[in-house]
Short mmCIF file of C-alpha atoms in Angstrom, two decimals:
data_model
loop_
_atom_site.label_atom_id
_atom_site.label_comp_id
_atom_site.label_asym_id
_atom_site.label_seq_id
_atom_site.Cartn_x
_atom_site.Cartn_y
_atom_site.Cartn_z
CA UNK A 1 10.51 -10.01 52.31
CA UNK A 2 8.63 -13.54 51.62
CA UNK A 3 5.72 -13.30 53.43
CA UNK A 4 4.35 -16.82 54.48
CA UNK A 5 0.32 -16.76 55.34
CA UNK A 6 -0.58 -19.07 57.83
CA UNK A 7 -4.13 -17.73 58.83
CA UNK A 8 -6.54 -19.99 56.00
CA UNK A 9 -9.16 -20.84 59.14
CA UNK A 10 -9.31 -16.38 58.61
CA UNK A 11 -9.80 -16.92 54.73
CA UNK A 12 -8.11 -18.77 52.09
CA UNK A 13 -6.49 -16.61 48.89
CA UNK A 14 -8.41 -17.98 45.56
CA UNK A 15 -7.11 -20.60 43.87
CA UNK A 16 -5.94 -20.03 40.23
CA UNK A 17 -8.29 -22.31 39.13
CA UNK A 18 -11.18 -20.46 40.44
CA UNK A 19 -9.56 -16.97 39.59
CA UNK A 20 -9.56 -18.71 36.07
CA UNK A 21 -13.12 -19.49 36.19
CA UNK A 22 -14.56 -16.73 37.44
CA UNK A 23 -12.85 -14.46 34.60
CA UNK A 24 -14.45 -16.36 32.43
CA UNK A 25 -17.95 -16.24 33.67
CA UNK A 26 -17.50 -12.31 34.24
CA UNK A 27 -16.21 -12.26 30.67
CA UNK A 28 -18.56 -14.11 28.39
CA UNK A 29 -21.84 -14.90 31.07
CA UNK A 30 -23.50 -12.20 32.41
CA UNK A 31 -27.59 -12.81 32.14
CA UNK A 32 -29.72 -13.02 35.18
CA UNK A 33 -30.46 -16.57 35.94
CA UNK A 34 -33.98 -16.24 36.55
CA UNK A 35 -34.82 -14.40 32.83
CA UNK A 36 -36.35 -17.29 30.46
CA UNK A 37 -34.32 -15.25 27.26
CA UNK A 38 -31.18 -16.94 25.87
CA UNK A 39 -28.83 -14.97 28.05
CA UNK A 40 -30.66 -15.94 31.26
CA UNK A 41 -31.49 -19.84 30.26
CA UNK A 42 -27.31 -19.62 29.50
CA UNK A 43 -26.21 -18.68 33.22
CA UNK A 44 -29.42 -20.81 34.65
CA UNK A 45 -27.47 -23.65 33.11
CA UNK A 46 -24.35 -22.59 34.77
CA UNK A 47 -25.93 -22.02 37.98
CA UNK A 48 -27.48 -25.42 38.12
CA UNK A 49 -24.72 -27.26 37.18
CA UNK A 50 -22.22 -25.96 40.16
CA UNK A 51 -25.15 -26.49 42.01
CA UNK A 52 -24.95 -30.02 41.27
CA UNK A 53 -21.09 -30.28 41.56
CA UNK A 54 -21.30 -29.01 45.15
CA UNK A 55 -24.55 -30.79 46.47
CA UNK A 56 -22.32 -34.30 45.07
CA UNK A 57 -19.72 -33.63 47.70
CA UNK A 58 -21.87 -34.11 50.63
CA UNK A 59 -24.15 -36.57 49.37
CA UNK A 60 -27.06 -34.04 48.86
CA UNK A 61 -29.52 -33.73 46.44
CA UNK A 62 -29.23 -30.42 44.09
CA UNK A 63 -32.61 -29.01 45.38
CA UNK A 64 -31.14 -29.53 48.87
CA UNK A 65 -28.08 -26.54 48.21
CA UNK A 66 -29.49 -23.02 49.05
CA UNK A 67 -26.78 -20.30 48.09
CA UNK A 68 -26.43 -17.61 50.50
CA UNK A 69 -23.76 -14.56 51.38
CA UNK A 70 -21.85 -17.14 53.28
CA UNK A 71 -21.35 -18.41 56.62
CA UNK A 72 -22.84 -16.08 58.95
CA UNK A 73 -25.92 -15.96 56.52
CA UNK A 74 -26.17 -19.50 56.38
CA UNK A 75 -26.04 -20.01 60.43
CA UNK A 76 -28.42 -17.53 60.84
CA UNK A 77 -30.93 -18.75 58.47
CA UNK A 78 -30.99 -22.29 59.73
CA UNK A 79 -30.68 -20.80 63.52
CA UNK A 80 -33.31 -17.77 63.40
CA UNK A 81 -35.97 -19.63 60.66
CA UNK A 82 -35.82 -22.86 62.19
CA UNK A 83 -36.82 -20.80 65.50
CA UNK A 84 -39.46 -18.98 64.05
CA UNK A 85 -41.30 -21.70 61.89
CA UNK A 86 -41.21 -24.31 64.82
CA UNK A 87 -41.64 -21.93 67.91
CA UNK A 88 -45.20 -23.42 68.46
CA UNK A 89 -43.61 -26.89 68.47
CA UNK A 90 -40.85 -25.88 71.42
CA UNK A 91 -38.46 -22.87 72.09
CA UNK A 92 -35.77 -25.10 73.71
CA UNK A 93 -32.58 -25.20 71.55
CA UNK A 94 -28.80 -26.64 72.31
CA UNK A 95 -25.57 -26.08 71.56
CA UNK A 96 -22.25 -25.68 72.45
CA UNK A 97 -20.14 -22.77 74.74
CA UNK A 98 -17.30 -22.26 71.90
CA UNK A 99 -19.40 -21.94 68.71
CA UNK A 100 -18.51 -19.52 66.04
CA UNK A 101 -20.26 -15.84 66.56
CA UNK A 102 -22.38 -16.38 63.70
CA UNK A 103 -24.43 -19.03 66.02
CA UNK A 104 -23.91 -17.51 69.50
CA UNK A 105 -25.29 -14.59 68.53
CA UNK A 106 -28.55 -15.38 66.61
CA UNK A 107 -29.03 -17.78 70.08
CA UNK A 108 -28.78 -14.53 72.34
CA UNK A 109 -31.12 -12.86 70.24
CA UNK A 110 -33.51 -15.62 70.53
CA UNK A 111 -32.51 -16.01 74.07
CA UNK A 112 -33.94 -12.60 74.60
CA UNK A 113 -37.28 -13.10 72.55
CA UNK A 114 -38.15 -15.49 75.17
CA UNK A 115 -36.26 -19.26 73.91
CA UNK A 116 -34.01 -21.16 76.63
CA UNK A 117 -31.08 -21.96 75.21
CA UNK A 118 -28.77 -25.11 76.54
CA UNK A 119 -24.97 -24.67 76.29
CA UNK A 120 -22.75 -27.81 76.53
CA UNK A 121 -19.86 -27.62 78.35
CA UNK A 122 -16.38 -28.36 76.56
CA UNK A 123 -13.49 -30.24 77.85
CA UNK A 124 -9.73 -29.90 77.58
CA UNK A 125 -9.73 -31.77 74.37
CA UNK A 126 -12.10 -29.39 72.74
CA UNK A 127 -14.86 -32.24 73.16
CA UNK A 128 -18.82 -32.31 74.39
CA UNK A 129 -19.92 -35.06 76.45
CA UNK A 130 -22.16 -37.14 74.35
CA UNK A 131 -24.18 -37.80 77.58
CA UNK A 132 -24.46 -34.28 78.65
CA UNK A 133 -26.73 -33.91 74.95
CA UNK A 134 -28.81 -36.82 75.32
CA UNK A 135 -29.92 -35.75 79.16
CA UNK A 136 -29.89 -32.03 77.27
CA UNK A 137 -32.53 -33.08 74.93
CA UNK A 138 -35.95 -32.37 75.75
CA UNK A 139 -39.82 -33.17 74.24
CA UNK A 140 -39.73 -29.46 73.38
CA UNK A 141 -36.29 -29.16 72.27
CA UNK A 142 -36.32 -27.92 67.93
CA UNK A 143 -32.94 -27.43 67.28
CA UNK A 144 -29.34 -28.98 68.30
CA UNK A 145 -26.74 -26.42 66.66
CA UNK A 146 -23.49 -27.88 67.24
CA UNK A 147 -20.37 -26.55 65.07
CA UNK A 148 -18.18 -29.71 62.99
CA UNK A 149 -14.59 -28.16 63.76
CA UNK A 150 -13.91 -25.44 65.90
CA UNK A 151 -12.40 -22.53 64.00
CA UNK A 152 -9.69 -21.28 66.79
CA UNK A 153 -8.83 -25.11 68.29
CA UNK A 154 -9.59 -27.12 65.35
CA UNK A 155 -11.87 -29.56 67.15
CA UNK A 156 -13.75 -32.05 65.33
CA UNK A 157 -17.00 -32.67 66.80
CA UNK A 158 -18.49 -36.49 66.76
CA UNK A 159 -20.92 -35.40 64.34
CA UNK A 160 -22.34 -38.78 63.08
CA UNK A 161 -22.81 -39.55 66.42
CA UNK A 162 -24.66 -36.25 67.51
CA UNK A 163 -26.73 -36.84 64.64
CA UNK A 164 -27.81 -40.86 66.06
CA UNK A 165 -28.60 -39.21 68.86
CA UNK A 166 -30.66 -36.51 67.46
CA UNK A 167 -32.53 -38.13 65.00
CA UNK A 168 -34.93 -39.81 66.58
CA UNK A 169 -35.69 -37.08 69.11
CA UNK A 170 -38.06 -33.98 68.09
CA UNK A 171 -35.52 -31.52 67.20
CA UNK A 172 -33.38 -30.83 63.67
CA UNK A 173 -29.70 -31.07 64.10
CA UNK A 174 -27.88 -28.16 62.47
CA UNK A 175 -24.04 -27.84 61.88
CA UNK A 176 -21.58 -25.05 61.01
CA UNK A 177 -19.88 -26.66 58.52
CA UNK A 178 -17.34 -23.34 57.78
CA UNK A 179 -13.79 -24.66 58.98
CA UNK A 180 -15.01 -28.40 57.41
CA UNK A 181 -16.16 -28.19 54.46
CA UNK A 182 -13.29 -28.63 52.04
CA UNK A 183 -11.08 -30.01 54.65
CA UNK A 184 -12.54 -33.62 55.77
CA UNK A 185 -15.47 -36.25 54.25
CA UNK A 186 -18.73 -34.44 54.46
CA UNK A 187 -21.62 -37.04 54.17
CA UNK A 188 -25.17 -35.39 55.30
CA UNK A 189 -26.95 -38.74 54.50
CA UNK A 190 -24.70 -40.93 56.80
CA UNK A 191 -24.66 -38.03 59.56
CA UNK A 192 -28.17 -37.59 59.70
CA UNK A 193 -27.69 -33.68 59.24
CA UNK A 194 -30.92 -31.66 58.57
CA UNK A 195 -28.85 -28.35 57.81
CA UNK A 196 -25.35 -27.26 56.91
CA UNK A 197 -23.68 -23.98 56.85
CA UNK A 198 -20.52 -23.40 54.80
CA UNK A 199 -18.67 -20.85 53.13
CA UNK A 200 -16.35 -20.68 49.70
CA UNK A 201 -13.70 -18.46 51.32
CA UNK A 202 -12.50 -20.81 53.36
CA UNK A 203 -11.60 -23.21 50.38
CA UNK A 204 -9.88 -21.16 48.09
CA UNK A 205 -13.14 -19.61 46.54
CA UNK A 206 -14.59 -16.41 46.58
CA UNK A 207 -15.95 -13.96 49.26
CA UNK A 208 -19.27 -13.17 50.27
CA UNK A 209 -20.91 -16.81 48.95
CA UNK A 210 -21.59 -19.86 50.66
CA UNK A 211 -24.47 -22.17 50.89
CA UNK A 212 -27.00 -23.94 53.35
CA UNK A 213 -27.55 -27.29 52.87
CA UNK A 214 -31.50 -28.13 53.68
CA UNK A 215 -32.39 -31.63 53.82
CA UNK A 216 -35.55 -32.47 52.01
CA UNK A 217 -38.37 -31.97 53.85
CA UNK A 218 -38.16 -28.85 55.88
CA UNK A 219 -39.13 -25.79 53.57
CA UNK A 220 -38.01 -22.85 55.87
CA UNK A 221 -39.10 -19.51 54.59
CA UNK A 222 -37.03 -17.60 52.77
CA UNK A 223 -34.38 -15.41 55.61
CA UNK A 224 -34.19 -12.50 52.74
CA UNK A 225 -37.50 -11.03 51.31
CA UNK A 226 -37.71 -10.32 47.64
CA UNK A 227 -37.31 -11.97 44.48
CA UNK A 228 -38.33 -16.12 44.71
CA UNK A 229 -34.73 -17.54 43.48
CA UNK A 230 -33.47 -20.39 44.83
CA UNK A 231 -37.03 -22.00 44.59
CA UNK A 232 -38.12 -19.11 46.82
CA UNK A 233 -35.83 -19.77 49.38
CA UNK A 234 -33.42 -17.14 49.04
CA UNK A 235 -34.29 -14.31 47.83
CA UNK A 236 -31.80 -11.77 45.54
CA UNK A 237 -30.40 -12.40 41.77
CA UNK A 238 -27.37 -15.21 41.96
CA UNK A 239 -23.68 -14.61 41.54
CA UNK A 240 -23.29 -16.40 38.97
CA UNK A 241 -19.70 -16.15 38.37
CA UNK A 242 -19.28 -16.52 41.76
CA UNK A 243 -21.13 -19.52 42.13
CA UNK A 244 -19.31 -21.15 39.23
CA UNK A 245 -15.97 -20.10 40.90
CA UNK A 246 -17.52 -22.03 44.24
CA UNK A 247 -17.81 -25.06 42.10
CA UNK A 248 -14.25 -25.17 40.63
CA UNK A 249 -12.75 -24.76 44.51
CA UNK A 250 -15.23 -27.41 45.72
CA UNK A 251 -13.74 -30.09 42.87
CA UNK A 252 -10.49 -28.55 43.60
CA UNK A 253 -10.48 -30.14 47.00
CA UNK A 254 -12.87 -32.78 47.29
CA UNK A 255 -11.95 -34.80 43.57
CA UNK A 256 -9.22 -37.71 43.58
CA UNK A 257 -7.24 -37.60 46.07
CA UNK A 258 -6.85 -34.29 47.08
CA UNK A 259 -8.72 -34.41 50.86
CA UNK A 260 -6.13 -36.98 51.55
CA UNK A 261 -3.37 -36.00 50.32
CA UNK A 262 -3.90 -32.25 51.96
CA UNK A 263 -4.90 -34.28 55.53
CA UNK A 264 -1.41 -36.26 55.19
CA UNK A 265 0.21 -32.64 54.12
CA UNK A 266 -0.82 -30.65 57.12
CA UNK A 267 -0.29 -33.81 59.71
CA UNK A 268 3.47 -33.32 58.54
CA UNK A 269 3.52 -29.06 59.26
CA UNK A 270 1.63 -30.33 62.70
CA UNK A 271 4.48 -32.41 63.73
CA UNK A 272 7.43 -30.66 61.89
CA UNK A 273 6.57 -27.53 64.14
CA UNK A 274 5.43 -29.56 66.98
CA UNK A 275 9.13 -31.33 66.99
CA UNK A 276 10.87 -27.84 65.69
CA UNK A 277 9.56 -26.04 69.27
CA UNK A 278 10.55 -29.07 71.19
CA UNK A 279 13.97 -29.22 69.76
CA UNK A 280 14.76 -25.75 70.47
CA UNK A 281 13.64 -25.78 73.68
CA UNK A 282 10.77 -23.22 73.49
CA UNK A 283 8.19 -23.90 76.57
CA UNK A 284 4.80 -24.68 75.12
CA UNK A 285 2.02 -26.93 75.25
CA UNK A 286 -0.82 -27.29 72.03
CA UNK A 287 -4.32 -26.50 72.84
CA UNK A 288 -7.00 -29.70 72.47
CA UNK A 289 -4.93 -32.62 71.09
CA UNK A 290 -2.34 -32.78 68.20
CA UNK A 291 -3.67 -35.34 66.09
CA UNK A 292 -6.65 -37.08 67.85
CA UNK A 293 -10.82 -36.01 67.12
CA UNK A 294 -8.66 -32.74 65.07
CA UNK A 295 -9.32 -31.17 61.84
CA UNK A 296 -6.39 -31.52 59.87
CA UNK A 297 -5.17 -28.07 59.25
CA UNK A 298 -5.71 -26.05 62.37
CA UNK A 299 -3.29 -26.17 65.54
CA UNK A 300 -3.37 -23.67 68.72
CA UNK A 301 -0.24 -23.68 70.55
CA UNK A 302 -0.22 -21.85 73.82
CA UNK A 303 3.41 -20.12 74.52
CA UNK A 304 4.02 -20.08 78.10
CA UNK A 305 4.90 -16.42 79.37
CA UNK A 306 4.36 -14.77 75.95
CA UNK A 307 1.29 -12.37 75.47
CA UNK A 308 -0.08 -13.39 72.25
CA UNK A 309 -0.83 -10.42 70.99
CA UNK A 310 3.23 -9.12 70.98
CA UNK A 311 4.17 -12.29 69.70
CA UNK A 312 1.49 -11.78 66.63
CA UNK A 313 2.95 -8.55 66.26
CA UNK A 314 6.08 -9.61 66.14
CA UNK A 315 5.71 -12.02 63.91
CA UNK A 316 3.84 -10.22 61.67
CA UNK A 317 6.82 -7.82 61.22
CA UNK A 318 8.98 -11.01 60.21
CA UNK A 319 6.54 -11.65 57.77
CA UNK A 320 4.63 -14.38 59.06
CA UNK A 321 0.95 -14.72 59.54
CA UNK A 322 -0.84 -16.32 62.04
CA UNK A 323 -3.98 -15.58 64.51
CA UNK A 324 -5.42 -15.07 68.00
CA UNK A 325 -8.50 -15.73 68.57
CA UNK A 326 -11.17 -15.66 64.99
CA UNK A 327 -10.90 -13.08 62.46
CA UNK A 328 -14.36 -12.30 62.93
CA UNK A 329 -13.54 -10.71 66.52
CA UNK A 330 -9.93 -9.91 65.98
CA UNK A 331 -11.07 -6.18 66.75
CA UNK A 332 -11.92 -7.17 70.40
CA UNK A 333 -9.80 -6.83 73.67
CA UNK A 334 -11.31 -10.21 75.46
CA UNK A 335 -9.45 -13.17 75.36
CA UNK A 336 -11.07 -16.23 73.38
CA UNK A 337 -14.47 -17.27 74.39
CA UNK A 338 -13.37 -20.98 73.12
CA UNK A 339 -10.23 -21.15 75.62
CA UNK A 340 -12.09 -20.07 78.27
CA UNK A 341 -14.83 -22.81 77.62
CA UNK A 342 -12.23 -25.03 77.23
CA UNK A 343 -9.64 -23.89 80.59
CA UNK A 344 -11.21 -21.55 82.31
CA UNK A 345 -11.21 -17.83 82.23
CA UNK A 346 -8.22 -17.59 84.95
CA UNK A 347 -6.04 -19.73 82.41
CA UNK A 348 -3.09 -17.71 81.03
CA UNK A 349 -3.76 -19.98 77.37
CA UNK A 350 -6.65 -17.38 76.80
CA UNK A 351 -4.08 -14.50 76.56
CA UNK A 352 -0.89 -16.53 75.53
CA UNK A 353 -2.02 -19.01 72.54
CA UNK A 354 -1.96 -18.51 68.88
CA UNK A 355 -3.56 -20.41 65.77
CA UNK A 356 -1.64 -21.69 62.89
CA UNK A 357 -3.82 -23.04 59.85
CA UNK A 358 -2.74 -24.33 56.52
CA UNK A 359 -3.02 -24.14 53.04
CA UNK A 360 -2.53 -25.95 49.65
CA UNK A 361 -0.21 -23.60 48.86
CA UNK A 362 2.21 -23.76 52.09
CA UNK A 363 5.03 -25.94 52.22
CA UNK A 364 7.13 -27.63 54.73
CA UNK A 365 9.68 -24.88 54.45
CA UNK A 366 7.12 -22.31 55.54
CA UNK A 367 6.94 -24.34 58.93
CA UNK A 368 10.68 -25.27 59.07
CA UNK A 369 10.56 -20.62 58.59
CA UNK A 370 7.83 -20.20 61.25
CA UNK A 371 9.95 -22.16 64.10
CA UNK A 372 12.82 -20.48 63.46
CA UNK A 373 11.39 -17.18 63.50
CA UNK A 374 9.20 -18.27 66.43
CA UNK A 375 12.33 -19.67 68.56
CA UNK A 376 13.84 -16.07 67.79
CA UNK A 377 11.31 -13.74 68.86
CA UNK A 378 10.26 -15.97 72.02
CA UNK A 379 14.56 -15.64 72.88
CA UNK A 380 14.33 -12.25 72.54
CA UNK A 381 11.34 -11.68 73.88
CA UNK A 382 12.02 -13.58 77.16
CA UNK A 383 16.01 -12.32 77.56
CA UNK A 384 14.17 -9.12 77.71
CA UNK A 385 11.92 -9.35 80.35
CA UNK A 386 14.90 -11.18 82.49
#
């Protein structure tokens, strides 16, 4: 069977490129980058120049890239320190109802410690109200957390505009860069970002590695105790290899023109299966908007009258990969906390829609694959339940 894998806003598989890499490091480099002997000063070197590869695609400066496990790591770092070191300047914090886990739930923690949290609401489009923010922002407001894309929808949040608005105010403006970085322009300078999360896996790099962009200035303590890499603010010995790996999938996306050429890619799958579904006469309607304030390669389609978990099922079986809800809660029997925030809990998208994301290595005959299958099982499927 020819399996085609259309769940990359899950994880991405490694590039060649960065399989390449990494074999290499793990081969030949295997000092500790914090020994001052030849073996260590040889992977420090290594280290430091990713570093510097990576902090050039958003504009940073190389002391401003922390490496961490990843995403989750990285959210909770800039949500919980940023909480901790400035609770005597405020404990009021915003962000949005359909962020990723990895913020939500360091905010209900915090919540709980005794810090009010404001949660903008989120329209049909997958959009805030810039207004509802500034009114939101108070004198002892430290933190706006406010995700760039939206993992399930594929929202793209005004960011340089929530950063105007936050700038001048009191509070830092943090973003959850996962399901962005590697797919559109990341520029922390122009955004007036104070801290970043991101994570390799999602660009074709490796697992368990990401990094937290920390704009000059703030010096949060270190999240994990020990050791004092990462200028002592991360503690634990580097993956090197890793890290090098990181570098080669950052370049692969970000150098020439690869961001636009994968943006014009993945507008073609949108409307190929867009226009396939329509054609065919399958009843449907796409979550948020198809091209308009939306990351590239994400779409959520909701299938009228077809429970997305059978139709996942069923299309795993066919050999075709796609999602409900994030991979981070894809153990869990409630229906999408973004839908809901976005159409209400009563709405049948929250049980009937499924995600489609892309990949540099899908093609258009994947798509032209996935709405033929799709247009069979949803047939079937409803000349059943006639």
């Amino acid at each position: 069977m020819n399996r085609i894998y259309l769940d990359n806003s899950g994880t991405t598989p490694m590039a060649p490129e960065v399989v390449k890499t990494m074999t290499e490091m793990m081969t030949n480099v295997f000092g500790n980058a914090s020994a001052t002997n030849y073996y260590g000063r040889e992977a420090k070197n290594i280290l430091e120049t990713s570093r510097h590869t990576i902090a050039q695609t958003i504009n940073a400066e190389d002391k401003e890239i922390i490496f961490t496990s990843g995403g989750t790591e990285s959210d909770n770092t800039a949500i919980m320190q940023t909480a901790m070191f400035r609770k005597n300047e405020g404990k009021h914090i915003i962000s949005t109802k359909f962020e990723h886990e990895a913020v939500l739930r360091p905010l209900q923690r915090l919540e709980n410690e005794g810090f009010e949290v404001t949660y903008l609401n989120i329209d049909e489009n997958g959009q805030i109200d810039l207004d509802e923010l500034k009114k939101a922002i108070r004198p002892d407001t430290i933190l706006v957390t406010i995700m760039m894309i939206n993992n399930e929808v594929g929202s793209l949040l005004p960011i340089k505009e929530i950063g105007e608005i936050v700038k001048p105010t009191n509070a830092w403006f943090h973003t959850d860069a996962v399901q962005a970085y590697g797919s559109v322009p990341i520029d922390v300078k122009e955004m007036n970002i104070d801290l970043l999360s991101t994570s390799a896996h999602k660009l074709n790099g490796p697992k368990l590695l990401g990094f937290l962009y920390e704009r000059d200035g703030i010096d949060l303590p270190s999240f994990v105790q020990g050791g004092d890499q990462e200028l002592k603010r991360r503690a634990g010995t580097e993956n090197v290899p890793a890290i090098a790996g990181f570098a080669t999938a950052a370049k692969l996306h970000y150098e020439e023109n690869n961001l636009e050429e994968n943006t014009n890619k993945y507008a073609s799958f949108k409307h190929s299966l867009v226009d396939g579904l329509t054609k065919n006469g399958i009843e449907f309607e796409v979550n948020g908007q198809l091209d308009s304030q939306m990351a590239p390669q994400v779409i959520n389609i909701w299938f009228k009258g077809i429970k997305a978990d059978v139709l996942l099922t069923n299309l795993d079986l066919d050999g075709i990969v796609g999602a409900a809800g994030s991979a981070c809660t894809a153990g869990s029997l409630d229906p999408s906390h973004v839908l809901i925030s976005m159409y209400g809990k009563d709405s049948p998208r929250v049980w009937e829609s499924l995600r489609f994301s892309f990949g540099i290595e899908n093609t258009l005959d994947d798509i032209n694959q996935l709405v033929e299958t799709l247009t069979k099982i949803i047939t079937r499927l409803k000349n059943r339940n006639k």
